[in-house]
Amino acid sequence: MQLDLAEQYILNRLKEELSPDLTYHDEFHTRDVYSATLQIAQQEGVTGESLQLLLTAALFHDAGFLINAKGHEVSSCTIAQEVLPGFGYTEADIQLVCKLIMATAVPQQPLQHLEEIICDADLDYLGRDDFFRRSALLYEEMRNLGTVASEDAYDALQRAFLANHHYFTATAIRLRGKKKEENYKLLIA
């Protein structure tokens, strides 16, 4: 498994090929989710091959935006299935990577620990100081894609999303839970 080469490959593609309309689901978001995945996984005791596969899934989880926005997780898996064998990943490795990618689809319903970690990492920003800045980029992207009609409609979506969201891992709850609640209170104020 050549994680470093797979990382270079997908980050270069995201940087060069993603639509400029994607102001949130961009190379920065992928790097951000990768970092959050690493932080949560290390604190949750994930090591070795499991960590490598989890980090691979973090790198490829939104690669499908290169093809389409709606249902992009399936396209992310298609890309992973096409390119990861060239980086020494086995069929079993790729199946797990795809299972982890599919767990990030909203509404998130992870079934095992590694899925919980990637789900928490994907929405790590909800419990951070940069929540409102990242949220503004998501609004801009949704407006660009025509998936939200107005800022009021987006704000209503965000309020409902945060009201129903919860982190799964003890690490994310500890690191992000309190700030997420503060962000939610500011959102509904």
CSV table of C-alpha atoms in Angstrom, one decimal:
chain,number,residue,atom,x,y,z
A,1,MET,CA,0.0,0.0,0.0
A,2,GLN,CA,1.5,3.3,-1.1
A,3,LEU,CA,-0.6,5.8,0.8
A,4,ASP,CA,1.8,8.7,0.1
A,5,LEU,CA,1.5,8.2,-3.7
A,6,ALA,CA,-2.2,7.7,-3.6
A,7,GLU,CA,-2.4,11.0,-1.6
A,8,GLN,CA,-0.3,12.9,-4.1
A,9,TYR,CA,-2.4,11.5,-7.0
A,10,ILE,CA,-5.8,12.4,-5.6
A,11,LEU,CA,-4.9,15.8,-4.2
A,12,ASN,CA,-3.4,16.8,-7.5
A,13,ARG,CA,-6.6,15.7,-9.3
A,14,LEU,CA,-8.8,17.6,-6.9
A,15,LYS,CA,-6.6,20.7,-7.2
A,16,GLU,CA,-6.5,20.6,-11.0
A,17,GLU,CA,-9.9,19.2,-12.0
A,18,LEU,CA,-12.6,20.2,-9.5
A,19,SER,CA,-15.1,22.8,-10.7
A,20,PRO,CA,-14.5,26.3,-9.2
A,21,ASP,CA,-18.2,26.1,-8.2
A,22,LEU,CA,-17.1,23.7,-5.5
A,23,THR,CA,-16.1,26.2,-2.8
A,24,TYR,CA,-16.5,23.8,0.1
A,25,HIS,CA,-15.9,20.3,-1.3
A,26,ASP,CA,-12.4,21.2,-2.5
A,27,GLU,CA,-8.8,20.1,-2.0
A,28,PHE,CA,-8.7,22.0,1.4
A,29,HIS,CA,-11.8,20.0,2.6
A,30,THR,CA,-10.1,16.7,1.7
A,31,ARG,CA,-6.9,17.8,3.5
A,32,ASP,CA,-9.0,18.9,6.5
A,33,VAL,CA,-10.9,15.6,6.7
A,34,TYR,CA,-7.6,13.7,6.4
A,35,SER,CA,-6.1,15.6,9.3
A,36,ALA,CA,-9.2,15.2,11.4
A,37,THR,CA,-9.3,11.5,10.6
A,38,LEU,CA,-5.7,11.1,11.7
A,39,GLN,CA,-6.2,13.0,14.9
A,40,ILE,CA,-9.4,11.1,15.9
A,41,ALA,CA,-8.0,7.7,14.8
A,42,GLN,CA,-4.8,8.1,16.8
A,43,GLN,CA,-6.8,9.1,19.9
A,44,GLU,CA,-9.1,6.2,19.3
A,45,GLY,CA,-6.2,3.8,19.2
A,46,VAL,CA,-6.3,2.9,15.5
A,47,THR,CA,-2.9,1.9,14.0
A,48,GLY,CA,-1.3,-0.1,11.3
A,49,GLU,CA,-3.1,-1.2,8.2
A,50,SER,CA,-6.5,-0.1,9.6
A,51,LEU,CA,-5.2,3.4,9.9
A,52,GLN,CA,-3.7,3.4,6.4
A,53,LEU,CA,-7.0,2.3,4.9
A,54,LEU,CA,-9.0,4.8,7.0
A,55,LEU,CA,-6.7,7.6,5.8
A,56,THR,CA,-7.0,6.4,2.2
A,57,ALA,CA,-10.8,6.6,2.6
A,58,ALA,CA,-10.5,10.1,3.9
A,59,LEU,CA,-8.5,11.1,0.9
A,60,PHE,CA,-10.9,9.6,-1.6
A,61,HIS,CA,-14.2,10.2,0.2
A,62,ASP,CA,-15.2,13.2,-1.9
A,63,ALA,CA,-13.2,12.3,-5.1
A,64,GLY,CA,-16.6,11.7,-6.7
A,65,PHE,CA,-17.1,15.4,-7.0
A,66,LEU,CA,-14.8,15.2,-9.9
A,67,ILE,CA,-17.7,13.4,-11.7
A,68,ASN,CA,-20.9,14.5,-10.0
A,69,ALA,CA,-22.1,16.1,-6.8
A,70,LYS,CA,-25.3,14.1,-6.2
A,71,GLY,CA,-24.5,10.7,-5.0
A,72,HIS,CA,-20.8,11.5,-5.2
A,73,GLU,CA,-19.9,8.7,-2.7
A,74,VAL,CA,-20.6,6.0,-5.4
A,75,SER,CA,-18.4,7.9,-7.9
A,76,SER,CA,-15.7,8.2,-5.2
A,77,CYS,CA,-15.7,4.5,-4.9
A,78,THR,CA,-15.5,4.1,-8.6
A,79,ILE,CA,-12.4,6.3,-8.7
A,80,ALA,CA,-10.9,4.4,-5.8
A,81,GLN,CA,-11.5,1.0,-7.5
A,82,GLU,CA,-9.9,2.3,-10.7
A,83,VAL,CA,-6.7,3.8,-9.2
A,84,LEU,CA,-5.9,2.2,-5.9
A,85,PRO,CA,-4.7,-1.1,-7.4
A,86,GLY,CA,-1.9,0.9,-9.1
A,87,PHE,CA,-0.8,1.9,-5.6
A,88,GLY,CA,-0.6,-1.6,-4.2
A,89,TYR,CA,-4.1,-1.9,-2.7
A,90,THR,CA,-5.7,-5.3,-2.7
A,91,GLU,CA,-9.4,-5.9,-3.6
A,92,ALA,CA,-10.1,-6.4,0.1
A,93,ASP,CA,-8.4,-3.1,0.9
A,94,ILE,CA,-10.5,-1.3,-1.7
A,95,GLN,CA,-13.7,-2.9,-0.5
A,96,LEU,CA,-13.0,-1.6,3.0
A,97,VAL,CA,-12.1,1.9,1.7
A,98,CYS,CA,-15.4,2.0,-0.3
A,99,LYS,CA,-17.3,0.9,2.8
A,100,LEU,CA,-15.8,3.7,4.7
A,101,ILE,CA,-16.5,6.2,1.9
A,102,MET,CA,-20.1,5.1,1.7
A,103,ALA,CA,-20.5,5.6,5.5
A,104,THR,CA,-20.0,9.4,5.0
A,105,ALA,CA,-23.2,9.7,3.0
A,106,VAL,CA,-25.7,11.9,4.8
A,107,PRO,CA,-27.6,10.9,6.9
A,108,GLN,CA,-24.6,9.2,8.4
A,109,GLN,CA,-25.3,5.8,9.9
A,110,PRO,CA,-21.9,4.2,10.7
A,111,LEU,CA,-22.0,0.6,11.6
A,112,GLN,CA,-18.5,0.1,13.0
A,113,HIS,CA,-15.7,2.1,14.7
A,114,LEU,CA,-13.7,3.0,11.5
A,115,GLU,CA,-16.9,4.3,9.9
A,116,GLU,CA,-17.6,6.3,13.0
A,117,ILE,CA,-14.2,7.9,12.8
A,118,ILE,CA,-14.5,9.0,9.2
A,119,CYS,CA,-18.0,10.3,9.7
A,120,ASP,CA,-16.8,12.4,12.7
A,121,ALA,CA,-13.8,13.7,10.7
A,122,ASP,CA,-16.0,14.6,7.7
A,123,LEU,CA,-18.1,16.9,9.9
A,124,ASP,CA,-15.3,18.0,12.3
A,125,TYR,CA,-15.8,21.6,11.3
A,126,LEU,CA,-19.3,21.7,13.0
A,127,GLY,CA,-17.5,21.8,16.3
A,128,ARG,CA,-14.7,24.2,15.5
A,129,ASP,CA,-14.0,28.0,15.6
A,130,ASP,CA,-14.1,28.1,11.7
A,131,PHE,CA,-17.6,26.7,11.5
A,132,PHE,CA,-19.2,29.9,10.2
A,133,ARG,CA,-16.5,30.5,7.6
A,134,ARG,CA,-16.7,26.9,6.4
A,135,SER,CA,-20.5,27.1,6.5
A,136,ALA,CA,-20.5,30.2,4.3
A,137,LEU,CA,-18.4,28.3,1.7
A,138,LEU,CA,-20.9,25.5,1.8
A,139,TYR,CA,-23.7,27.9,1.2
A,140,GLU,CA,-21.9,29.5,-1.7
A,141,GLU,CA,-21.3,26.0,-3.2
A,142,MET,CA,-24.9,25.0,-2.8
A,143,ARG,CA,-26.0,28.3,-4.4
A,144,ASN,CA,-23.6,27.7,-7.3
A,145,LEU,CA,-25.0,24.2,-7.8
A,146,GLY,CA,-28.6,25.3,-7.5
A,147,THR,CA,-29.4,23.1,-4.5
A,148,VAL,CA,-30.5,25.9,-2.2
A,149,ALA,CA,-32.7,28.8,-3.2
A,150,SER,CA,-31.7,31.4,-0.7
A,151,GLU,CA,-29.6,32.2,2.4
A,152,ASP,CA,-32.7,31.8,4.6
A,153,ALA,CA,-33.4,28.4,3.1
A,154,TYR,CA,-29.7,27.4,3.7
A,155,ASP,CA,-29.8,28.7,7.3
A,156,ALA,CA,-32.9,26.6,8.0
A,157,LEU,CA,-31.1,23.5,6.6
A,158,GLN,CA,-28.1,24.2,8.8
A,159,ARG,CA,-30.2,24.7,11.9
A,160,ALA,CA,-32.0,21.4,11.3
A,161,PHE,CA,-28.8,19.6,10.4
A,162,LEU,CA,-27.0,20.7,13.6
A,163,ALA,CA,-30.1,20.0,15.7
A,164,ASN,CA,-30.1,16.4,14.6
A,165,HIS,CA,-26.3,15.8,14.3
A,166,HIS,CA,-24.3,14.0,16.9
A,167,TYR,CA,-20.7,12.8,16.9
A,168,PHE,CA,-20.1,9.1,17.3
A,169,THR,CA,-16.6,8.7,18.8
A,170,ALA,CA,-15.6,9.6,22.3
A,171,THR,CA,-12.8,11.7,20.9
A,172,ALA,CA,-15.0,13.8,18.7
A,173,ILE,CA,-17.5,14.2,21.4
A,174,ARG,CA,-14.7,15.4,23.8
A,175,LEU,CA,-12.9,17.6,21.2
A,176,ARG,CA,-15.9,19.1,19.3
A,177,GLY,CA,-19.1,18.5,21.1
A,178,LYS,CA,-19.1,21.6,23.3
A,179,LYS,CA,-18.1,24.0,20.5
A,180,LYS,CA,-20.7,22.4,18.2
A,181,GLU,CA,-23.4,23.2,20.7
A,182,GLU,CA,-22.1,26.8,21.0
A,183,ASN,CA,-22.1,27.1,17.2
A,184,TYR,CA,-25.7,25.8,17.1
A,185,LYS,CA,-26.8,28.3,19.8
A,186,LEU,CA,-25.3,31.1,17.8
A,187,LEU,CA,-27.0,29.8,14.6
A,188,ILE,CA,-30.5,29.8,16.2
A,189,ALA,CA,-30.0,33.1,18.0
